[in-house]
Coordinates of C-alpha atoms and ligand atoms in Angstrom, one line a residue:
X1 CA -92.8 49.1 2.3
X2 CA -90.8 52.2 3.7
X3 CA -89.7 53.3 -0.1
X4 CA -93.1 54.7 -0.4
X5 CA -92.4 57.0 1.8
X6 CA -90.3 59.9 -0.2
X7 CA -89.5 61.5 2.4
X8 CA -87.6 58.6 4.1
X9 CA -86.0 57.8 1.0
X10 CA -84.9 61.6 0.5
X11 CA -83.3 61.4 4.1
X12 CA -81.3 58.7 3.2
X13 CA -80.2 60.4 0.1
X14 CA -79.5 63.3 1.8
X15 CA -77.0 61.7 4.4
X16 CA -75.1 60.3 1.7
X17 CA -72.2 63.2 0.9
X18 CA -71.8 62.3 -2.3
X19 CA -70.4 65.8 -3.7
X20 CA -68.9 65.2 -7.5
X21 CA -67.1 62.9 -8.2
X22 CA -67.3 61.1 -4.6
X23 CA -70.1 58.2 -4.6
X24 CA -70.9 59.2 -1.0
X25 CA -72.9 55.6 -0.2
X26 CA -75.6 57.3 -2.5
X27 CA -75.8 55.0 -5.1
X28 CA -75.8 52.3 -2.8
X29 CA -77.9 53.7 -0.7
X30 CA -80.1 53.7 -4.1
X31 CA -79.6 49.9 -4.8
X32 CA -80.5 49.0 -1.3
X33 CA -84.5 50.7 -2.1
X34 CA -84.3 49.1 -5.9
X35 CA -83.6 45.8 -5.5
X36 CA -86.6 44.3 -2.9
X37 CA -88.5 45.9 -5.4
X38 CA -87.3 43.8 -8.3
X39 CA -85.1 46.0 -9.7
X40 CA -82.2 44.2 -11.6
X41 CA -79.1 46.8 -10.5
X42 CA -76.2 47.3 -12.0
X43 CA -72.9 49.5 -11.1
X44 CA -70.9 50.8 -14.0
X45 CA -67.3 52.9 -13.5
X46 CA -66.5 55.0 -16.4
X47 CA -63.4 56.0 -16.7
X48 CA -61.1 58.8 -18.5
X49 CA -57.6 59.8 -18.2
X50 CA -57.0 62.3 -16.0
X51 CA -60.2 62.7 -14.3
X52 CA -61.6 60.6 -10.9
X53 CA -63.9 57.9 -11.8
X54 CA -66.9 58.1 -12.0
X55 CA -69.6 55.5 -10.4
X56 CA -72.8 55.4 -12.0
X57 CA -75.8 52.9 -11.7
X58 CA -78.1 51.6 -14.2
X59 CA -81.1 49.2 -12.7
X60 CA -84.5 47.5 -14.3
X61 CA -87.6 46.4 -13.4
X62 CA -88.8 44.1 -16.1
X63 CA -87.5 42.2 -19.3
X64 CA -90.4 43.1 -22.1
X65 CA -91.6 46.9 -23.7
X66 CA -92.6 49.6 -23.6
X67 CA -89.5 50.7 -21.8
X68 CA -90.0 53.8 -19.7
X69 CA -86.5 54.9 -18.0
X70 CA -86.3 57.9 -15.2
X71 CA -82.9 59.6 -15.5
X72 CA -81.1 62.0 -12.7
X73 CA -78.2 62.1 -11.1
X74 CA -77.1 61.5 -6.9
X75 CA -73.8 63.9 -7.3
X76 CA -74.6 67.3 -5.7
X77 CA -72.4 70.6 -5.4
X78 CA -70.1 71.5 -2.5
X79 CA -72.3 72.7 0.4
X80 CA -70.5 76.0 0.4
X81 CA -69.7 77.5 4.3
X82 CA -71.3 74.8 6.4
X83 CA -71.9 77.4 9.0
X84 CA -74.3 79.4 7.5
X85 CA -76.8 76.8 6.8
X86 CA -79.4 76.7 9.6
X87 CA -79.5 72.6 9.5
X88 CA -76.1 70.5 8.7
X89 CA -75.9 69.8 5.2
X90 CA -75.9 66.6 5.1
X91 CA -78.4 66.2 8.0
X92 CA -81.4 65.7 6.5
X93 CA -83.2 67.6 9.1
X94 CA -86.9 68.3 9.0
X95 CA -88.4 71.9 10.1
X96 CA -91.0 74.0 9.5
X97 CA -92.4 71.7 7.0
X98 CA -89.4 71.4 4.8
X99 CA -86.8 69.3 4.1
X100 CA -83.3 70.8 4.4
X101 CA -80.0 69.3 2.6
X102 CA -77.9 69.5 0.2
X103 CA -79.5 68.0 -3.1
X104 CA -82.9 68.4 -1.1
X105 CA -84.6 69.6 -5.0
X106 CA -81.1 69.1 -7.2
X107 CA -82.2 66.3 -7.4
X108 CA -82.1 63.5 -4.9
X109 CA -85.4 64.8 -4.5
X110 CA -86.6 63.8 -7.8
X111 CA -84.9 60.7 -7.5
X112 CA -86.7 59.8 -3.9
X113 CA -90.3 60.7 -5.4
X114 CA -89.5 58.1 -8.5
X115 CA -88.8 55.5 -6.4
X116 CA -91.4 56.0 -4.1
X117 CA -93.7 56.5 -7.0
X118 CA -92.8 52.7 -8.7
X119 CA -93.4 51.1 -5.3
X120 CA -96.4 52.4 -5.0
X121 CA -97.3 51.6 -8.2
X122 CA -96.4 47.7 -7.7
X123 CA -98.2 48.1 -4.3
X124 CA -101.4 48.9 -6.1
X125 CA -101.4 47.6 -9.5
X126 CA -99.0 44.9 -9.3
X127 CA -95.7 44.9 -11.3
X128 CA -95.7 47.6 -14.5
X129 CA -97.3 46.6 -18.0
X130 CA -93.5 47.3 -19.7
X131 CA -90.2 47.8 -18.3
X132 CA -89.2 50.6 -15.7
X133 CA -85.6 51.6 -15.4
X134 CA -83.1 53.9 -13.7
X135 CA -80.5 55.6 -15.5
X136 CA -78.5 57.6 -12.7
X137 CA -75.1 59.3 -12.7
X138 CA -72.9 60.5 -10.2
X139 CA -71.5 63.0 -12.8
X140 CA -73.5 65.8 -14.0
X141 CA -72.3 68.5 -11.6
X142 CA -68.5 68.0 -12.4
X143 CA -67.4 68.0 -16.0
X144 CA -70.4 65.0 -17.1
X145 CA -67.7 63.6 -19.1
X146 CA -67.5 60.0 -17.0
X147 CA -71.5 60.3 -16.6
X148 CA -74.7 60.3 -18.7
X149 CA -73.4 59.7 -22.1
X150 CA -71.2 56.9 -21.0
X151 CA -73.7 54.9 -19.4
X152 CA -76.4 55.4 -22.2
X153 CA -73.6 54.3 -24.6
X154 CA -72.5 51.4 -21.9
X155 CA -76.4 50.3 -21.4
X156 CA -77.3 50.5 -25.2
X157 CA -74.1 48.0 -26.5
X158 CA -75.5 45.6 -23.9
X159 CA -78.6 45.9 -25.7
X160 CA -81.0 48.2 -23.7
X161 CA -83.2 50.0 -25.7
X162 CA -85.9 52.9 -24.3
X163 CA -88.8 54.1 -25.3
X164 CA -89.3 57.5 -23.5
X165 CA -87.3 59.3 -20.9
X166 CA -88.4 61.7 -17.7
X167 CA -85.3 63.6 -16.3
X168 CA -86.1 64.2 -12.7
X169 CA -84.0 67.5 -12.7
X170 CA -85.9 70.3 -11.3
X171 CA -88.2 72.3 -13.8
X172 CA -90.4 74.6 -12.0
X173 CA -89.6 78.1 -11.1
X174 CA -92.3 79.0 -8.5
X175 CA -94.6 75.6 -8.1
X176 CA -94.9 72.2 -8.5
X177 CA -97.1 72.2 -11.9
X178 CA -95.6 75.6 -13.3
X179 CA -93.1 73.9 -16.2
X180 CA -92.2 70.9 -17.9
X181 CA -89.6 70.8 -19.8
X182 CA -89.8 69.3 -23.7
X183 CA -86.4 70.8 -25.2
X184 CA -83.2 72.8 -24.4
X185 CA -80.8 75.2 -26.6
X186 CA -77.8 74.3 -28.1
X187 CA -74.4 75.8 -26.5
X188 CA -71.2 76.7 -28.3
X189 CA -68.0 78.2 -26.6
X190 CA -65.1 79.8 -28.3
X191 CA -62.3 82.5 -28.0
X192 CA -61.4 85.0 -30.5
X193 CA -57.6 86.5 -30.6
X194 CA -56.7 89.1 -32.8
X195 CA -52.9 89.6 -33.2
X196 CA -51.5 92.9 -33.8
X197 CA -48.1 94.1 -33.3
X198 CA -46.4 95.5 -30.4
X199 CA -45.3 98.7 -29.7
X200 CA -44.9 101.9 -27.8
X201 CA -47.9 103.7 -27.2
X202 CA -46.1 106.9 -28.6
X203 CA -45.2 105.7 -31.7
X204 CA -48.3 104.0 -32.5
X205 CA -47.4 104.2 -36.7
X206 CA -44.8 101.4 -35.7
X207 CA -47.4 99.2 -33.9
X208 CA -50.7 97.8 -34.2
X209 CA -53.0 97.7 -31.5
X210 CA -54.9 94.4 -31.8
X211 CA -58.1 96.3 -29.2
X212 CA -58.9 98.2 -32.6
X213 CA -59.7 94.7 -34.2
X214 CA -61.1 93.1 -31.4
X215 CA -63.8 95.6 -31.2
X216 CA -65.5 95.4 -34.7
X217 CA -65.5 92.0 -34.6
X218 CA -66.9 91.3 -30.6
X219 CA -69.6 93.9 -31.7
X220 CA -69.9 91.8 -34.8
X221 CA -70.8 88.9 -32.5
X222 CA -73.9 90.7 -30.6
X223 CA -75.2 92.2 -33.2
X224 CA -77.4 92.3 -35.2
X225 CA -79.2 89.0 -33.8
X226 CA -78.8 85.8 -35.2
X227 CA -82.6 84.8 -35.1
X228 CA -85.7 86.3 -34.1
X229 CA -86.8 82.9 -32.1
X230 CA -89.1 80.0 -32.8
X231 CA -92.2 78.3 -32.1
X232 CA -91.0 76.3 -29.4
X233 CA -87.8 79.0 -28.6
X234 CA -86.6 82.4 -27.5
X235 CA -84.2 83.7 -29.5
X236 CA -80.7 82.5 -30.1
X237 CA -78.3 84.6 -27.8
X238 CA -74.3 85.8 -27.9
X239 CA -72.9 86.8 -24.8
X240 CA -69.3 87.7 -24.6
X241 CA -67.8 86.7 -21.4
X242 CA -64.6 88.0 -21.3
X243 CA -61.9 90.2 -22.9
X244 CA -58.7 90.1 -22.0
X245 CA -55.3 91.9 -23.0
X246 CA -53.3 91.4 -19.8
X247 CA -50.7 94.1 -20.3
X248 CA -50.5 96.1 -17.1
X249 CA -48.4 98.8 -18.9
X250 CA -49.9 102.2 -20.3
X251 CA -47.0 103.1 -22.6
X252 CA -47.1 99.5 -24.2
X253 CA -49.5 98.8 -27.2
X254 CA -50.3 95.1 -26.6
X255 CA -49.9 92.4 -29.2
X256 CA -52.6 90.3 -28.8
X257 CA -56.2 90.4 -27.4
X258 CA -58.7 88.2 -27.0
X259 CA -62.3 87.6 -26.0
X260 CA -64.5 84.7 -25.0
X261 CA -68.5 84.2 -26.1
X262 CA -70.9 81.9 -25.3
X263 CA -74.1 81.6 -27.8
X264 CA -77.5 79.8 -26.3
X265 CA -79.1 78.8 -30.0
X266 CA -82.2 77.2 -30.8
X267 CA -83.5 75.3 -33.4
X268 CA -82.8 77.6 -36.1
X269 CA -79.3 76.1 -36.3
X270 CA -77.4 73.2 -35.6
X271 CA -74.0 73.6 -34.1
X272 CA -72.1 73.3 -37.1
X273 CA -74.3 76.0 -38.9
X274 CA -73.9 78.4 -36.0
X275 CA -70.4 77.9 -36.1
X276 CA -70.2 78.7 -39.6
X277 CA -72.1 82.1 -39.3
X278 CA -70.0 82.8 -36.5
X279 CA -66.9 82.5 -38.7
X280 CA -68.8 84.9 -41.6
X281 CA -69.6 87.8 -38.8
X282 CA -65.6 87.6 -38.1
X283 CA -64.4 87.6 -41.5
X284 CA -67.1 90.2 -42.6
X285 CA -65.5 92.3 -39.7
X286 CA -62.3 91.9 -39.9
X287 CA -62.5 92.2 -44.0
X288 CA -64.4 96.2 -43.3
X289 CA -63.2 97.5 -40.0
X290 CA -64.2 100.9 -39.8
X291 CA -61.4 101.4 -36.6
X292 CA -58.2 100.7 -39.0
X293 CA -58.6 102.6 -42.1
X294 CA -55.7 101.7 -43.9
X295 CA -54.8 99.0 -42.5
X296 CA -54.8 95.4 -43.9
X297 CA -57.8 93.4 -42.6
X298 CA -57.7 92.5 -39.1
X299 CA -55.9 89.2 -38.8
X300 CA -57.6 86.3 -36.2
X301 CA -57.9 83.0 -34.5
X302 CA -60.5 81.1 -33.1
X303 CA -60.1 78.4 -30.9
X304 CA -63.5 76.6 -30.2
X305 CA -64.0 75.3 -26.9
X306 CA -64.5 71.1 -26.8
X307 CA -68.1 69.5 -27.0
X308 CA -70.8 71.8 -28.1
X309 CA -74.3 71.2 -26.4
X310 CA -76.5 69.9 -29.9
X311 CA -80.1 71.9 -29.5
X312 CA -83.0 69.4 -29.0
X313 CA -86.7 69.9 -28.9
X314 CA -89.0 66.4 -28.0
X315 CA -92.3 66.1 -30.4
X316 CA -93.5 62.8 -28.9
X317 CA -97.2 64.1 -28.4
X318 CA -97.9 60.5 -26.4
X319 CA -95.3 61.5 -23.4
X320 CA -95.9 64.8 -23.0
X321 CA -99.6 64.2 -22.8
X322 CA -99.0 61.7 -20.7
X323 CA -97.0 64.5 -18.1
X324 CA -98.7 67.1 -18.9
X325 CA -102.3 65.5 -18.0
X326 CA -100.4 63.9 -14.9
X327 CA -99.4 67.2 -13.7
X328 CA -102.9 68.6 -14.3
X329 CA -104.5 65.8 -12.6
X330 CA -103.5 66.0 -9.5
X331 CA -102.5 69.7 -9.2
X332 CA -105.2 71.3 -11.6
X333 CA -102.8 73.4 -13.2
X334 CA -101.8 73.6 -16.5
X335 CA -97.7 73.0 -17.3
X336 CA -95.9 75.8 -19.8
X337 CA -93.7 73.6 -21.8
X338 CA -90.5 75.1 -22.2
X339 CA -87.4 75.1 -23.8
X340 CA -85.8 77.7 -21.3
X341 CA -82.5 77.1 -18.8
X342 CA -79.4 75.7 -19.2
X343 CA -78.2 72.6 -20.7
X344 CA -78.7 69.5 -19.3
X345 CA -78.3 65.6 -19.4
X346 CA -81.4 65.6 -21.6
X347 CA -79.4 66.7 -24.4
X348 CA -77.3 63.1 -24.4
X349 CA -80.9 61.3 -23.8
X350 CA -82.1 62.6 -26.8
X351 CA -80.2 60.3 -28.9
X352 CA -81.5 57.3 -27.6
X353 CA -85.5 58.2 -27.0
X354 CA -87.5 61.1 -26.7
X355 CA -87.1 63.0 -23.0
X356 CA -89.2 65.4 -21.3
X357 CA -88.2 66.8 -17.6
X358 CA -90.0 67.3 -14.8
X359 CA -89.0 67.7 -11.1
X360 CA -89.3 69.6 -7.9
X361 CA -89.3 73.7 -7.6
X362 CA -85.9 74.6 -8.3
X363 CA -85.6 78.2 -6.4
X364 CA -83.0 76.7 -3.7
X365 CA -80.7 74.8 -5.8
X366 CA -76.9 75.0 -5.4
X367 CA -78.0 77.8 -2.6
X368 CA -77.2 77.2 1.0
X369 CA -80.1 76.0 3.3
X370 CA -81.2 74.0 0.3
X371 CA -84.7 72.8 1.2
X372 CA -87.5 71.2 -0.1
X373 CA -91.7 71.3 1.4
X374 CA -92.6 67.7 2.1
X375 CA -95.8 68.4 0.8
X376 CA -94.2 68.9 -2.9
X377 CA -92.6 65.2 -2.0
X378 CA -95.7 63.8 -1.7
X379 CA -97.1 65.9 -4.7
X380 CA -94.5 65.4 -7.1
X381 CA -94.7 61.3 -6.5
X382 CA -98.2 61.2 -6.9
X383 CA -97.0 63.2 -10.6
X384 CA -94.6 60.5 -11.1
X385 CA -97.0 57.5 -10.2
X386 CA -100.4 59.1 -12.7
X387 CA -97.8 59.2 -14.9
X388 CA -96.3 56.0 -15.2
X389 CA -99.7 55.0 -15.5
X390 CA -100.9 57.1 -17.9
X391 CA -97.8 56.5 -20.0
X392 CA -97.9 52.8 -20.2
X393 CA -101.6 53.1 -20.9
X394 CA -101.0 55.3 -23.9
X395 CA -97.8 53.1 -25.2
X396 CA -99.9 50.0 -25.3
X397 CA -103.0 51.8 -27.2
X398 CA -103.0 49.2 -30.1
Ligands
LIG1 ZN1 -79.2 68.5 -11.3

């Protein structure tokens, strides 16, 4: 059965250029390995006004529990100038021992080792004690608004219900075995404008210059920090990412400025409560800046930007195990579990069933001359296949 082979099924991923939101014959391409194994596959377009739609695919391999589902995506991002990669893009050309294409590790890589890992698995032990499916989108590196979260949403009104996730998205920095990951921080967007009054820069007693209000209160943002981290947590983080007054004149006192932030937080907060000490730094600024004696207190808006990412953190003890002892098994090393990185689709997953991630190294991601070693293929499904194993073992222990 050639879907053993990772390798040959991460070739034929590869030559798929399926850049978001085009389908690229990779989720075909998918169906075509899924279904003489027994998978049950189907397609599912989400759509949305005024975006592409989005195809997604949703396949299973049994009818009873425990349910284990594998979730990942086969978009990848633009491969960037084509010319400076040494091997075509979208080749899928083999040298030096690696791999070389886009989505090599990010993550039709991840996706090729699952597969090859549940053949395998039927190959030696017959067809799984539970239910194995695939959850995979075609929309996580464009605006994952016609991805993920539809499809769980699609899958569970239809009945489908999960017991544990593994996200194939890649996890470790340096090696296979360095990081799993059991939790991500929460992300919340917004844009501050302070309003002020217009005026020449001469006669600044008839204007107000909204940059001496915008200053208290950024600075207010940064500092001091919101947390000082958690067990499983750095700590929470403000950045601002932009300011911007966009008045090209130096004898004109703008009217309005504005800056953008972007907090990571952990699990010290939720969203909403963030948000709400957000708004008390402002106000407390605004109410006491030390930059406009006199003045009345600096007057603001907030717009908040759409869809905050909700902070998660996994405490199913039975599926991490059941990684983490894969991972040591057959690479003897020991797994950090971390909460670090950006956000991810894990963070929709949650809601359904606890998810843990685990994939390839990450270090060429989104790079040209994306690559992967073809021995980490063959490691990383042997991962995949002690741990569907291990996990089906551990969800049956009466
Ligand atoms: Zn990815």
């Amino acid at each position: 059965m050639s879907t053993s082979d990772p390798v040959i099924n991460l070739q034929t991923l590869i030559r798929c250029p399926s850049v978001t939101p085009a389908e690229g014959g990779a989720l075909s391409a998918l169906e075509a390995m899924l279904l003489p194994l027994g998978f049950k596959v189907e397609r599912m377009v989400a759509t949305e006004p005024g975006m592409p739609d989005i195809e997604n695919l949703y396949a299973r391999l049994g009818n009873k529990g425990p349910h284990l589902m594998f979730a990942g995506h086969t978009d990848v991002v633009p491969p960037g100038d084509e010319a400076s990669w040494s091997h075509p893009p979208f080749a899928a050309m083999i040298a030096g021992g690696e791999l070389f294409g886009r989505g090599a590790v990010d993550m039709k890589g991840g996706i090729a080792c699952f597969v090859a890992a549940v053949a395998r698995h039927i190959e030696k032990h017959g067809m799984p004690k539970g239910s194995i499916s695939f959850l995979i989108t075609g929309d996580e590196e464009g605006p994952a608004v016609n991805g993920t979260e539809k499809l769980l949403k699609w899958a569970a009104e239809r009945g489908e219900r999960w017991d544990a996730c593994l996200v194939g998205e890649p996890t470790n920095p340096d090696a296979l075995g360095d990081m799993i990951k059991i939790g991500r921080r929460g992300s919340v967007s917004g844009k501050v404008s302070v309003l002020g009054v217009q005026g020449h820069a001469a006669y600044p007693h008839l204007a107000d210059n909204p940059l001496r209000g915008l200053l208290p209160l950024a600075s207010a943002l940064m500092d001091p920090p919101f947390d000082t981290g958690t067990d499983n947590f750095p700590p929470s983080n403000l950045e601002v990412t932009s300011v911007d007054v966009g008045n090209p004149a130096t004898n004109v006192i703008p009217a309005r400025a504005s800056f953008a932030f972007n907090i990571r937080f952990n699990d010290t907060w939720t969203a909403d409560t963030v948000k709400a000490e957000i708004l008390r730094r402002l106000d407390a600024a605004a109410a006491g800046s030390p930059l406009r004696p006199g003045r009345d207190p600096v007057r603001y808006e907030i717009t908040w930007a759409e869809r905050p990412s909700h902070v998660f953190l996994t405490r199913n003890n039975a599926l991490i195990a059941s990684l983490s002892e894969a991972v040591e098994t057959v690479t003897g090393r020991t797994p950090q579990l971390s909460t670090t990185g950006g956000t991810s689709d894990a963070r929709f997953i949650k809601d359904y069933c606890p998810v843990v991630e685990f994939g390839l190294v990450g270090q060429t991601m989104h790079m040209v001359d994306e690559r992967v070693a073809l021995a980490d293929l063959e490691i990383l499904t042997q991962i995949y296949g002690t741990f569907i194993s291990r996990w089906f073992d551990n969800a049956l222990l009466p």
